[in-house]
Amino acid sequence: MAKWGCLWVVLFYLCYLLLGAVIVSLIERPYESSLRNQLRSLKFGLLNDTPCLAVSDLEDFLVRVLEAHRHGVSVLTNSSHTNWDFASAFFFVSTLVTTVGYGHTTPISDGGKGFSIFFAALGVPFTMLLLAVVVQRLMIYLTDRPIQAVQERLGYSKRRVTQVHCLLMFLFTLIGFFLIPAAIFSAIEKDWTYLDAFYFCFISLSTIGLGDYVPGGQDNQTLQPLYKISVTFYLLCGLTVMLLLIQTSQKAIGLHFLTQIFNLPLADDDEEEDEELALNSTGAHPSLQLNGLKADPRPLAHPEPPSYNSISPSSDQ
């Protein structure tokens, strides 16, 4: 039964992916066609206005422009900031080790690519370990102890208190790391709407990092280095809170139905298995433990067989 349940879950997941592909294709394809037609009209208009410009030269120029843009270099006359000052480099390495990876700025040289590989190979595991340690410590002070205190004071069940606590944490995360930061980003970034800013927050804190919206890319922004460093700390704190919310949600909701579908052992089953192993190691029978009796771990002594060579006193009489 568990095997069929696992198969149904896998099929449901594949159908979910197929449905998502169909929907996003239906939504985005018309906009892509419209944008392509606009670019084609601009290209032909430019060629008509400048007869001396060859089509091959324009194509080569556009290829170079797109390649430079792929590395984060703009050819616009009003764009003069560098992508590798300290604040930008700090933002780049933070997105590298947190696996967000916007892709808006990439190394051009072979030395930069090799260093990125080495830096990420060490930084990604260390970042995951650091976040796990911080989340475990925060779970004690922000989840376990508050739940225990409310449970002991009000007398509610632990599961109910955990669910309410998870809901409060979800609201705090939504307001403190999505709604309010989205309002701040939409106010600082002039080309961003509130939906664009909220989209950036979700894509960043879920470590998807598509790179279509990256803060601090506009020229003439006041305190741009400080702004990029602040965004870096926002990402680190947001990832920590997201992991904390996930851990709390696992305790509140529970995944027993998934473990049953995939035929995975539960935590209670592991404890029972450990107790059974302990009983077997001491030589005790489980029924004795159930009856509240403590078994003697020493082996039973076998009685010596009676000797028939001696004559009993009754036979003399």
PDB file of C-alpha atoms in Angstrom:
ATOM      1  CA  MET A   1       0.000   0.000   0.000  1.00  0.00           C
ATOM      2  CA  ALA A   2       2.860   2.343   0.817  1.00  0.00           C
ATOM      3  CA  LYS A   3       4.443   1.714  -2.583  1.00  0.00           C
ATOM      4  CA  TRP A   4       1.233   2.693  -4.397  1.00  0.00           C
ATOM      5  CA  GLY A   5       0.909   5.765  -2.175  1.00  0.00           C
ATOM      6  CA  CYS A   6       4.433   6.843  -3.066  1.00  0.00           C
ATOM      7  CA  LEU A   7       3.663   6.349  -6.752  1.00  0.00           C
ATOM      8  CA  TRP A   8       0.526   8.484  -6.493  1.00  0.00           C
ATOM      9  CA  VAL A   9       2.478  11.264  -4.795  1.00  0.00           C
ATOM     10  CA  VAL A  10       5.112  11.218  -7.541  1.00  0.00           C
ATOM     11  CA  LEU A  11       2.410  11.309 -10.242  1.00  0.00           C
ATOM     12  CA  PHE A  12       0.673  14.182  -8.475  1.00  0.00           C
ATOM     13  CA  TYR A  13       3.972  16.081  -8.350  1.00  0.00           C
ATOM     14  CA  LEU A  14       4.568  15.544 -12.074  1.00  0.00           C
ATOM     15  CA  CYS A  15       1.041  16.716 -12.856  1.00  0.00           C
ATOM     16  CA  TYR A  16       1.661  19.777 -10.698  1.00  0.00           C
ATOM     17  CA  LEU A  17       4.776  20.608 -12.733  1.00  0.00           C
ATOM     18  CA  LEU A  18       2.957  20.049 -16.036  1.00  0.00           C
ATOM     19  CA  LEU A  19       0.061  22.240 -14.940  1.00  0.00           C
ATOM     20  CA  GLY A  20       2.458  24.999 -13.891  1.00  0.00           C
ATOM     21  CA  ALA A  21       4.272  24.802 -17.227  1.00  0.00           C
ATOM     22  CA  VAL A  22       1.006  25.090 -19.165  1.00  0.00           C
ATOM     23  CA  ILE A  23      -0.257  28.047 -17.134  1.00  0.00           C
ATOM     24  CA  VAL A  24       2.980  30.053 -17.244  1.00  0.00           C
ATOM     25  CA  SER A  25       3.304  29.359 -20.958  1.00  0.00           C
ATOM     26  CA  LEU A  26      -0.203  30.664 -21.640  1.00  0.00           C
ATOM     27  CA  ILE A  27       0.453  33.771 -19.547  1.00  0.00           C
ATOM     28  CA  GLU A  28       3.930  34.723 -20.758  1.00  0.00           C
ATOM     29  CA  ARG A  29       3.917  33.757 -24.442  1.00  0.00           C
ATOM     30  CA  PRO A  30       1.732  36.676 -25.635  1.00  0.00           C
ATOM     31  CA  TYR A  31       3.941  39.196 -23.814  1.00  0.00           C
ATOM     32  CA  GLU A  32       7.056  37.639 -25.292  1.00  0.00           C
ATOM     33  CA  SER A  33       5.604  37.818 -28.811  1.00  0.00           C
ATOM     34  CA  SER A  34       4.628  41.452 -28.323  1.00  0.00           C
ATOM     35  CA  LEU A  35       8.100  42.373 -27.064  1.00  0.00           C
ATOM     36  CA  ARG A  36       9.754  40.540 -29.945  1.00  0.00           C
ATOM     37  CA  ASN A  37       7.599  42.420 -32.465  1.00  0.00           C
ATOM     38  CA  GLN A  38       8.504  45.736 -30.849  1.00  0.00           C
ATOM     39  CA  LEU A  39      12.217  44.978 -31.011  1.00  0.00           C
ATOM     40  CA  ARG A  40      11.925  43.883 -34.625  1.00  0.00           C
ATOM     41  CA  SER A  41      10.154  47.140 -35.507  1.00  0.00           C
ATOM     42  CA  LEU A  42      12.838  49.185 -33.742  1.00  0.00           C
ATOM     43  CA  LYS A  43      15.581  47.283 -35.533  1.00  0.00           C
ATOM     44  CA  PHE A  44      14.062  47.753 -38.996  1.00  0.00           C
ATOM     45  CA  GLY A  45      13.337  51.405 -38.225  1.00  0.00           C
ATOM     46  CA  LEU A  46      16.964  51.984 -37.280  1.00  0.00           C
ATOM     47  CA  LEU A  47      18.171  50.297 -40.481  1.00  0.00           C
ATOM     48  CA  ASN A  48      15.825  52.423 -42.584  1.00  0.00           C
ATOM     49  CA  ASP A  49      16.962  55.643 -40.891  1.00  0.00           C
ATOM     50  CA  THR A  50      20.661  54.807 -41.358  1.00  0.00           C
ATOM     51  CA  PRO A  51      21.152  53.222 -44.791  1.00  0.00           C
ATOM     52  CA  CYS A  52      24.944  53.179 -44.322  1.00  0.00           C
ATOM     53  CA  LEU A  53      24.626  50.769 -41.407  1.00  0.00           C
ATOM     54  CA  ALA A  54      24.942  47.138 -42.459  1.00  0.00           C
ATOM     55  CA  VAL A  55      22.735  44.486 -40.930  1.00  0.00           C
ATOM     56  CA  SER A  56      25.730  42.311 -39.992  1.00  0.00           C
ATOM     57  CA  ASP A  57      27.413  45.190 -38.158  1.00  0.00           C
ATOM     58  CA  LEU A  58      24.260  45.898 -36.191  1.00  0.00           C
ATOM     59  CA  GLU A  59      23.912  42.213 -35.301  1.00  0.00           C
ATOM     60  CA  ASP A  60      27.520  42.046 -34.070  1.00  0.00           C
ATOM     61  CA  PHE A  61      27.018  45.182 -31.987  1.00  0.00           C
ATOM     62  CA  LEU A  62      23.853  43.814 -30.392  1.00  0.00           C
ATOM     63  CA  VAL A  63      25.600  40.528 -29.573  1.00  0.00           C
ATOM     64  CA  ARG A  64      28.407  42.390 -27.796  1.00  0.00           C
ATOM     65  CA  VAL A  65      25.914  44.554 -25.915  1.00  0.00           C
ATOM     66  CA  LEU A  66      23.931  41.539 -24.739  1.00  0.00           C
ATOM     67  CA  GLU A  67      27.089  39.730 -23.686  1.00  0.00           C
ATOM     68  CA  ALA A  68      28.239  42.737 -21.676  1.00  0.00           C
ATOM     69  CA  HIS A  69      24.803  43.045 -20.084  1.00  0.00           C
ATOM     70  CA  ARG A  70      24.950  39.386 -19.131  1.00  0.00           C
ATOM     71  CA  HIS A  71      28.051  40.188 -17.069  1.00  0.00           C
ATOM     72  CA  GLY A  72      26.408  43.211 -15.476  1.00  0.00           C
ATOM     73  CA  VAL A  73      28.062  45.857 -17.665  1.00  0.00           C
ATOM     74  CA  SER A  74      25.796  48.501 -19.174  1.00  0.00           C
ATOM     75  CA  VAL A  75      26.611  50.526 -22.292  1.00  0.00           C
ATOM     76  CA  LEU A  76      24.271  53.387 -21.471  1.00  0.00           C
ATOM     77  CA  THR A  77      25.875  56.820 -21.233  1.00  0.00           C
ATOM     78  CA  ASN A  78      24.375  57.522 -17.795  1.00  0.00           C
ATOM     79  CA  SER A  79      25.705  54.271 -16.323  1.00  0.00           C
ATOM     80  CA  SER A  80      29.100  54.726 -14.700  1.00  0.00           C
ATOM     81  CA  HIS A  81      29.073  52.697 -11.489  1.00  0.00           C
ATOM     82  CA  THR A  82      31.266  49.608 -11.185  1.00  0.00           C
ATOM     83  CA  ASN A  83      30.005  46.185 -10.235  1.00  0.00           C
ATOM     84  CA  TRP A  84      33.090  45.292  -8.221  1.00  0.00           C
ATOM     85  CA  ASP A  85      33.408  47.943  -5.537  1.00  0.00           C
ATOM     86  CA  PHE A  86      33.453  46.648  -1.961  1.00  0.00           C
ATOM     87  CA  ALA A  87      29.698  46.897  -1.383  1.00  0.00           C
ATOM     88  CA  SER A  88      28.878  45.209  -4.701  1.00  0.00           C
ATOM     89  CA  ALA A  89      31.475  42.487  -4.116  1.00  0.00           C
ATOM     90  CA  PHE A  90      30.117  41.897  -0.600  1.00  0.00           C
ATOM     91  CA  PHE A  91      26.624  41.571  -2.022  1.00  0.00           C
ATOM     92  CA  PHE A  92      27.913  39.182  -4.699  1.00  0.00           C
ATOM     93  CA  VAL A  93      29.685  36.807  -2.292  1.00  0.00           C
ATOM     94  CA  SER A  94      26.653  36.787   0.024  1.00  0.00           C
ATOM     95  CA  THR A  95      24.372  35.701  -2.802  1.00  0.00           C
ATOM     96  CA  LEU A  96      27.016  33.142  -3.738  1.00  0.00           C
ATOM     97  CA  VAL A  97      27.237  31.376  -0.374  1.00  0.00           C
ATOM     98  CA  THR A  98      23.479  31.597   0.342  1.00  0.00           C
ATOM     99  CA  THR A  99      22.729  29.986  -3.075  1.00  0.00           C
ATOM    100  CA  VAL A 100      20.440  32.892  -3.996  1.00  0.00           C
ATOM    101  CA  GLY A 101      22.598  33.655  -7.038  1.00  0.00           C
ATOM    102  CA  TYR A 102      20.800  36.426  -8.902  1.00  0.00           C
ATOM    103  CA  GLY A 103      23.138  36.149 -11.879  1.00  0.00           C
ATOM    104  CA  HIS A 104      23.047  39.885 -12.581  1.00  0.00           C
ATOM    105  CA  THR A 105      26.795  40.165 -11.958  1.00  0.00           C
ATOM    106  CA  THR A 106      29.103  37.332 -12.922  1.00  0.00           C
ATOM    107  CA  PRO A 107      32.894  36.997 -13.037  1.00  0.00           C
ATOM    108  CA  ILE A 108      34.432  37.745 -16.419  1.00  0.00           C
ATOM    109  CA  SER A 109      37.998  36.546 -15.907  1.00  0.00           C
ATOM    110  CA  ASP A 110      39.113  32.954 -15.425  1.00  0.00           C
ATOM    111  CA  GLY A 111      40.650  33.905 -12.101  1.00  0.00           C
ATOM    112  CA  GLY A 112      37.333  35.257 -10.867  1.00  0.00           C
ATOM    113  CA  LYS A 113      35.486  32.123 -11.987  1.00  0.00           C
ATOM    114  CA  GLY A 114      38.018  29.842 -10.284  1.00  0.00           C
ATOM    115  CA  PHE A 115      37.892  31.840  -7.070  1.00  0.00           C
ATOM    116  CA  SER A 116      34.071  31.741  -7.115  1.00  0.00           C
ATOM    117  CA  ILE A 117      34.170  27.946  -7.334  1.00  0.00           C
ATOM    118  CA  PHE A 118      36.620  27.655  -4.442  1.00  0.00           C
ATOM    119  CA  PHE A 119      34.831  30.271  -2.335  1.00  0.00           C
ATOM    120  CA  ALA A 120      31.397  28.687  -2.864  1.00  0.00           C
ATOM    121  CA  ALA A 121      32.690  25.155  -2.221  1.00  0.00           C
ATOM    122  CA  LEU A 122      33.741  26.244   1.256  1.00  0.00           C
ATOM    123  CA  GLY A 123      31.188  28.964   1.885  1.00  0.00           C
ATOM    124  CA  VAL A 124      27.966  27.161   0.991  1.00  0.00           C
ATOM    125  CA  PRO A 125      28.358  24.254   3.484  1.00  0.00           C
ATOM    126  CA  PHE A 126      29.607  26.634   6.177  1.00  0.00           C
ATOM    127  CA  THR A 127      26.644  28.956   5.598  1.00  0.00           C
ATOM    128  CA  MET A 128      24.175  26.082   5.799  1.00  0.00           C
ATOM    129  CA  LEU A 129      25.825  24.844   8.987  1.00  0.00           C
ATOM    130  CA  LEU A 130      25.807  28.321  10.506  1.00  0.00           C
ATOM    131  CA  LEU A 131      22.144  28.870   9.683  1.00  0.00           C
ATOM    132  CA  ALA A 132      21.261  25.455  11.129  1.00  0.00           C
ATOM    133  CA  VAL A 133      23.088  26.223  14.388  1.00  0.00           C
ATOM    134  CA  VAL A 134      21.459  29.646  14.685  1.00  0.00           C
ATOM    135  CA  VAL A 135      18.008  28.221  13.967  1.00  0.00           C
ATOM    136  CA  GLN A 136      18.453  25.479  16.572  1.00  0.00           C
ATOM    137  CA  ARG A 137      19.429  28.085  19.155  1.00  0.00           C
ATOM    138  CA  LEU A 138      16.501  30.326  18.217  1.00  0.00           C
ATOM    139  CA  MET A 139      14.127  27.366  18.404  1.00  0.00           C
ATOM    140  CA  ILE A 140      14.899  27.067  22.111  1.00  0.00           C
ATOM    141  CA  TYR A 141      14.187  30.698  22.972  1.00  0.00           C
ATOM    142  CA  LEU A 142      11.517  31.566  20.403  1.00  0.00           C
ATOM    143  CA  THR A 143       9.605  28.306  20.028  1.00  0.00           C
ATOM    144  CA  ASP A 144      10.216  25.601  22.628  1.00  0.00           C
ATOM    145  CA  ARG A 145      10.273  27.713  25.800  1.00  0.00           C
ATOM    146  CA  PRO A 146       7.313  29.970  24.861  1.00  0.00           C
ATOM    147  CA  ILE A 147       5.229  26.928  23.914  1.00  0.00           C
ATOM    148  CA  GLN A 148       6.121  25.183  27.168  1.00  0.00           C
ATOM    149  CA  ALA A 149       5.373  28.284  29.232  1.00  0.00           C
ATOM    150  CA  VAL A 150       1.954  28.824  27.653  1.00  0.00           C
ATOM    151  CA  GLN A 151       1.139  25.144  27.936  1.00  0.00           C
ATOM    152  CA  GLU A 152       1.991  25.010  31.644  1.00  0.00           C
ATOM    153  CA  ARG A 153       0.236  28.282  32.480  1.00  0.00           C
ATOM    154  CA  LEU A 154      -2.977  27.882  30.448  1.00  0.00           C
ATOM    155  CA  GLY A 155      -3.193  24.112  30.299  1.00  0.00           C
ATOM    156  CA  TYR A 156      -3.740  23.791  26.566  1.00  0.00           C
ATOM    157  CA  SER A 157      -2.437  20.847  24.600  1.00  0.00           C
ATOM    158  CA  LYS A 158       1.039  21.123  23.159  1.00  0.00           C
ATOM    159  CA  ARG A 159      -0.183  20.571  19.611  1.00  0.00           C
ATOM    160  CA  ARG A 160      -2.740  23.382  19.842  1.00  0.00           C
ATOM    161  CA  VAL A 161      -0.237  25.830  21.362  1.00  0.00           C
ATOM    162  CA  THR A 162       2.313  24.926  18.691  1.00  0.00           C
ATOM    163  CA  GLN A 163      -0.197  25.573  15.923  1.00  0.00           C
ATOM    164  CA  VAL A 164      -1.099  29.001  17.319  1.00  0.00           C
ATOM    165  CA  HIS A 165       2.572  29.825  17.747  1.00  0.00           C
ATOM    166  CA  CYS A 166       3.245  28.776  14.154  1.00  0.00           C
ATOM    167  CA  LEU A 167       0.446  31.045  12.930  1.00  0.00           C
ATOM    168  CA  LEU A 168       1.872  34.002  14.870  1.00  0.00           C
ATOM    169  CA  MET A 169       5.333  33.345  13.461  1.00  0.00           C
ATOM    170  CA  PHE A 170       3.896  33.186   9.955  1.00  0.00           C
ATOM    171  CA  LEU A 171       2.203  36.565  10.419  1.00  0.00           C
ATOM    172  CA  PHE A 172       5.406  38.056  11.852  1.00  0.00           C
ATOM    173  CA  THR A 173       7.442  36.738   8.904  1.00  0.00           C
ATOM    174  CA  LEU A 174       4.883  37.938   6.375  1.00  0.00           C
ATOM    175  CA  ILE A 175       4.732  41.440   7.819  1.00  0.00           C
ATOM    176  CA  GLY A 176       8.333  41.890   8.918  1.00  0.00           C
ATOM    177  CA  PHE A 177      10.134  40.307   5.973  1.00  0.00           C
ATOM    178  CA  PHE A 178       7.722  40.634   3.051  1.00  0.00           C
ATOM    179  CA  LEU A 179       5.125  43.388   3.366  1.00  0.00           C
ATOM    180  CA  ILE A 180       7.233  46.069   5.071  1.00  0.00           C
ATOM    181  CA  PRO A 181      10.452  45.397   3.070  1.00  0.00           C
ATOM    182  CA  ALA A 182       8.415  45.390  -0.152  1.00  0.00           C
ATOM    183  CA  ALA A 183       7.133  48.880   0.701  1.00  0.00           C
ATOM    184  CA  ILE A 184      10.692  50.039   1.413  1.00  0.00           C
ATOM    185  CA  PHE A 185      12.093  48.569  -1.818  1.00  0.00           C
ATOM    186  CA  SER A 186       9.289  50.042  -3.919  1.00  0.00           C
ATOM    187  CA  ALA A 187      10.021  53.463  -2.405  1.00  0.00           C
ATOM    188  CA  ILE A 188      13.784  53.273  -3.014  1.00  0.00           C
ATOM    189  CA  GLU A 189      13.753  51.579  -6.427  1.00  0.00           C
ATOM    190  CA  LYS A 190      11.988  54.022  -8.735  1.00  0.00           C
ATOM    191  CA  ASP A 191      11.169  51.464 -11.447  1.00  0.00           C
ATOM    192  CA  TRP A 192       9.651  48.942  -9.055  1.00  0.00           C
ATOM    193  CA  THR A 193       6.008  48.635  -8.225  1.00  0.00           C
ATOM    194  CA  TYR A 194       4.895  47.167  -4.907  1.00  0.00           C
ATOM    195  CA  LEU A 195       4.200  43.851  -6.639  1.00  0.00           C
ATOM    196  CA  ASP A 196       7.702  43.875  -8.125  1.00  0.00           C
ATOM    197  CA  ALA A 197       9.210  44.493  -4.699  1.00  0.00           C
ATOM    198  CA  PHE A 198       7.116  41.765  -3.054  1.00  0.00           C
ATOM    199  CA  TYR A 199       8.084  39.451  -5.896  1.00  0.00           C
ATOM    200  CA  PHE A 200      11.766  40.228  -5.245  1.00  0.00           C
ATOM    201  CA  CYS A 201      11.397  39.478  -1.523  1.00  0.00           C
ATOM    202  CA  PHE A 202       9.756  36.131  -2.151  1.00  0.00           C
ATOM    203  CA  ILE A 203      12.171  35.067  -4.898  1.00  0.00           C
ATOM    204  CA  SER A 204      15.140  36.055  -2.722  1.00  0.00           C
ATOM    205  CA  LEU A 205      14.086  34.507   0.607  1.00  0.00           C
ATOM    206  CA  SER A 206      13.049  31.298  -1.121  1.00  0.00           C
ATOM    207  CA  THR A 207      16.613  31.190  -2.613  1.00  0.00           C
ATOM    208  CA  ILE A 208      15.221  31.008  -6.151  1.00  0.00           C
ATOM    209  CA  GLY A 209      17.068  34.141  -7.215  1.00  0.00           C
ATOM    210  CA  LEU A 210      15.908  34.678 -10.782  1.00  0.00           C
ATOM    211  CA  GLY A 211      17.867  37.919 -11.057  1.00  0.00           C
ATOM    212  CA  ASP A 212      15.292  39.926 -12.994  1.00  0.00           C
ATOM    213  CA  TYR A 213      14.985  42.343 -10.044  1.00  0.00           C
ATOM    214  CA  VAL A 214      18.140  43.251  -8.128  1.00  0.00           C
ATOM    215  CA  PRO A 215      18.312  46.199  -5.700  1.00  0.00           C
ATOM    216  CA  GLY A 216      20.988  48.843  -5.966  1.00  0.00           C
ATOM    217  CA  GLY A 217      21.355  48.730  -9.724  1.00  0.00           C
ATOM    218  CA  GLN A 218      20.247  52.260 -10.470  1.00  0.00           C
ATOM    219  CA  ASP A 219      22.620  55.179 -10.827  1.00  0.00           C
ATOM    220  CA  ASN A 220      22.638  58.211  -8.557  1.00  0.00           C
ATOM    221  CA  GLN A 221      21.131  56.331  -5.603  1.00  0.00           C
ATOM    222  CA  THR A 222      21.963  57.957  -2.300  1.00  0.00           C
ATOM    223  CA  LEU A 223      24.158  55.848  -0.005  1.00  0.00           C
ATOM    224  CA  GLN A 224      24.253  53.012  -2.517  1.00  0.00           C
ATOM    225  CA  PRO A 225      27.087  51.050  -0.793  1.00  0.00           C
ATOM    226  CA  LEU A 226      25.271  51.147   2.551  1.00  0.00           C
ATOM    227  CA  TYR A 227      22.063  50.185   0.779  1.00  0.00           C
ATOM    228  CA  LYS A 228      23.619  47.053  -0.754  1.00  0.00           C
ATOM    229  CA  ILE A 229      25.174  45.989   2.548  1.00  0.00           C
ATOM    230  CA  SER A 230      21.800  46.473   4.257  1.00  0.00           C
ATOM    231  CA  VAL A 231      20.143  44.277   1.633  1.00  0.00           C
ATOM    232  CA  THR A 232      22.774  41.615   2.322  1.00  0.00           C
ATOM    233  CA  PHE A 233      21.934  41.530   6.033  1.00  0.00           C
ATOM    234  CA  TYR A 234      18.233  41.502   5.149  1.00  0.00           C
ATOM    235  CA  LEU A 235      18.794  38.362   3.087  1.00  0.00           C
ATOM    236  CA  LEU A 236      20.744  36.621   5.852  1.00  0.00           C
ATOM    237  CA  CYS A 237      18.182  37.479   8.524  1.00  0.00           C
ATOM    238  CA  GLY A 238      15.314  36.577   6.210  1.00  0.00           C
ATOM    239  CA  LEU A 239      16.759  33.164   5.411  1.00  0.00           C
ATOM    240  CA  THR A 240      17.199  32.491   9.124  1.00  0.00           C
ATOM    241  CA  VAL A 241      13.599  33.421   9.883  1.00  0.00           C
ATOM    242  CA  MET A 242      12.338  31.327   6.970  1.00  0.00           C
ATOM    243  CA  LEU A 243      14.215  28.271   8.268  1.00  0.00           C
ATOM    244  CA  LEU A 244      12.855  28.939  11.756  1.00  0.00           C
ATOM    245  CA  LEU A 245       9.330  29.120  10.356  1.00  0.00           C
ATOM    246  CA  ILE A 246       9.816  25.847   8.494  1.00  0.00           C
ATOM    247  CA  GLN A 247      11.056  24.086  11.633  1.00  0.00           C
ATOM    248  CA  THR A 248       8.126  25.410  13.657  1.00  0.00           C
ATOM    249  CA  SER A 249       5.672  24.398  10.937  1.00  0.00           C
ATOM    250  CA  GLN A 250       6.994  20.857  10.989  1.00  0.00           C
ATOM    251  CA  LYS A 251       6.298  20.658  14.709  1.00  0.00           C
ATOM    252  CA  ALA A 252       2.862  22.248  14.375  1.00  0.00           C
ATOM    253  CA  ILE A 253       1.472  20.448  11.345  1.00  0.00           C
ATOM    254  CA  GLY A 254       3.440  17.218  11.427  1.00  0.00           C
ATOM    255  CA  LEU A 255       4.302  15.056   8.453  1.00  0.00           C
ATOM    256  CA  HIS A 256       2.889  11.742   9.643  1.00  0.00           C
ATOM    257  CA  PHE A 257       0.764  11.244   6.554  1.00  0.00           C
ATOM    258  CA  LEU A 258       3.794  11.702   4.297  1.00  0.00           C
ATOM    259  CA  THR A 259       5.863   9.310   6.358  1.00  0.00           C
ATOM    260  CA  GLN A 260       3.087   6.751   6.126  1.00  0.00           C
ATOM    261  CA  ILE A 261       2.827   7.195   2.356  1.00  0.00           C
ATOM    262  CA  PHE A 262       6.542   6.830   1.800  1.00  0.00           C
ATOM    263  CA  ASN A 263       6.790   4.070   4.432  1.00  0.00           C
ATOM    264  CA  LEU A 264       9.254   6.061   6.552  1.00  0.00           C
ATOM    265  CA  PRO A 265       9.689   5.362  10.274  1.00  0.00           C
ATOM    266  CA  LEU A 266       8.241   7.872  12.687  1.00  0.00           C
ATOM    267  CA  ALA A 267      10.048   9.232  15.715  1.00  0.00           C
ATOM    268  CA  ASP A 268       7.926   7.072  18.025  1.00  0.00           C
ATOM    269  CA  ASP A 269       8.860   3.989  16.034  1.00  0.00           C
ATOM    270  CA  ASP A 270      12.531   4.813  16.447  1.00  0.00           C
ATOM    271  CA  GLU A 271      12.120   5.110  20.206  1.00  0.00           C
ATOM    272  CA  GLU A 272      10.295   1.765  20.390  1.00  0.00           C
ATOM    273  CA  GLU A 273      13.012   0.146  18.295  1.00  0.00           C
ATOM    274  CA  ASP A 274      15.688   1.516  20.635  1.00  0.00           C
ATOM    275  CA  GLU A 275      13.817   0.165  23.672  1.00  0.00           C
ATOM    276  CA  GLU A 276      13.504  -3.237  22.039  1.00  0.00           C
ATOM    277  CA  LEU A 277      17.212  -3.309  21.275  1.00  0.00           C
ATOM    278  CA  ALA A 278      17.953  -2.382  24.875  1.00  0.00           C
ATOM    279  CA  LEU A 279      15.735  -5.200  26.142  1.00  0.00           C
ATOM    280  CA  ASN A 280      17.375  -7.724  23.868  1.00  0.00           C
ATOM    281  CA  SER A 281      20.832  -6.645  24.946  1.00  0.00           C
ATOM    282  CA  THR A 282      19.990  -7.262  28.636  1.00  0.00           C
ATOM    283  CA  GLY A 283      18.309 -10.601  27.968  1.00  0.00           C
ATOM    284  CA  ALA A 284      14.955  -9.498  29.373  1.00  0.00           C
ATOM    285  CA  HIS A 285      11.643 -10.594  27.962  1.00  0.00           C
ATOM    286  CA  PRO A 286       9.315  -7.772  26.843  1.00  0.00           C
ATOM    287  CA  SER A 287       6.374  -9.247  28.775  1.00  0.00           C
ATOM    288  CA  LEU A 288       8.289  -8.757  32.015  1.00  0.00           C
ATOM    289  CA  GLN A 289       8.714  -5.096  31.254  1.00  0.00           C
ATOM    290  CA  LEU A 290       5.025  -4.757  30.467  1.00  0.00           C
ATOM    291  CA  ASN A 291       4.055  -6.312  33.811  1.00  0.00           C
ATOM    292  CA  GLY A 292       6.318  -3.935  35.705  1.00  0.00           C
ATOM    293  CA  LEU A 293       8.790  -6.669  36.667  1.00  0.00           C
ATOM    294  CA  LYS A 294      12.509  -6.188  36.404  1.00  0.00           C
ATOM    295  CA  ALA A 295      14.300  -9.113  34.867  1.00  0.00           C
ATOM    296  CA  ASP A 296      17.573 -10.346  36.247  1.00  0.00           C
ATOM    297  CA  PRO A 297      20.205  -9.736  33.557  1.00  0.00           C
ATOM    298  CA  ARG A 298      22.297 -12.666  34.889  1.00  0.00           C
ATOM    299  CA  PRO A 299      21.943 -16.005  33.050  1.00  0.00           C
ATOM    300  CA  LEU A 300      19.789 -18.647  34.684  1.00  0.00           C
ATOM    301  CA  ALA A 301      21.696 -21.304  36.654  1.00  0.00           C
ATOM    302  CA  HIS A 302      20.969 -24.860  35.499  1.00  0.00           C
ATOM    303  CA  PRO A 303      20.403 -27.355  38.415  1.00  0.00           C
ATOM    304  CA  GLU A 304      22.780 -30.256  38.698  1.00  0.00           C
ATOM    305  CA  PRO A 305      21.284 -33.641  37.710  1.00  0.00           C
ATOM    306  CA  PRO A 306      20.595 -36.125  40.600  1.00  0.00           C
ATOM    307  CA  SER A 307      23.202 -38.756  41.274  1.00  0.00           C
ATOM    308  CA  TYR A 308      21.926 -42.351  41.215  1.00  0.00           C
ATOM    309  CA  ASN A 309      25.115 -43.902  42.544  1.00  0.00           C
ATOM    310  CA  SER A 310      24.393 -42.977  46.201  1.00  0.00           C
ATOM    311  CA  ILE A 311      21.994 -45.012  48.344  1.00  0.00           C
ATOM    312  CA  SER A 312      19.260 -43.128  50.107  1.00  0.00           C
ATOM    313  CA  PRO A 313      18.710 -43.687  53.890  1.00  0.00           C
ATOM    314  CA  SER A 314      15.211 -45.066  53.289  1.00  0.00           C
ATOM    315  CA  SER A 315      16.550 -48.025  51.318  1.00  0.00           C
ATOM    316  CA  ASP A 316      18.540 -49.279  54.368  1.00  0.00           C
ATOM    317  CA  GLN A 317      15.389 -49.581  56.307  1.00  0.00           C
TER     318      GLN A 317
END
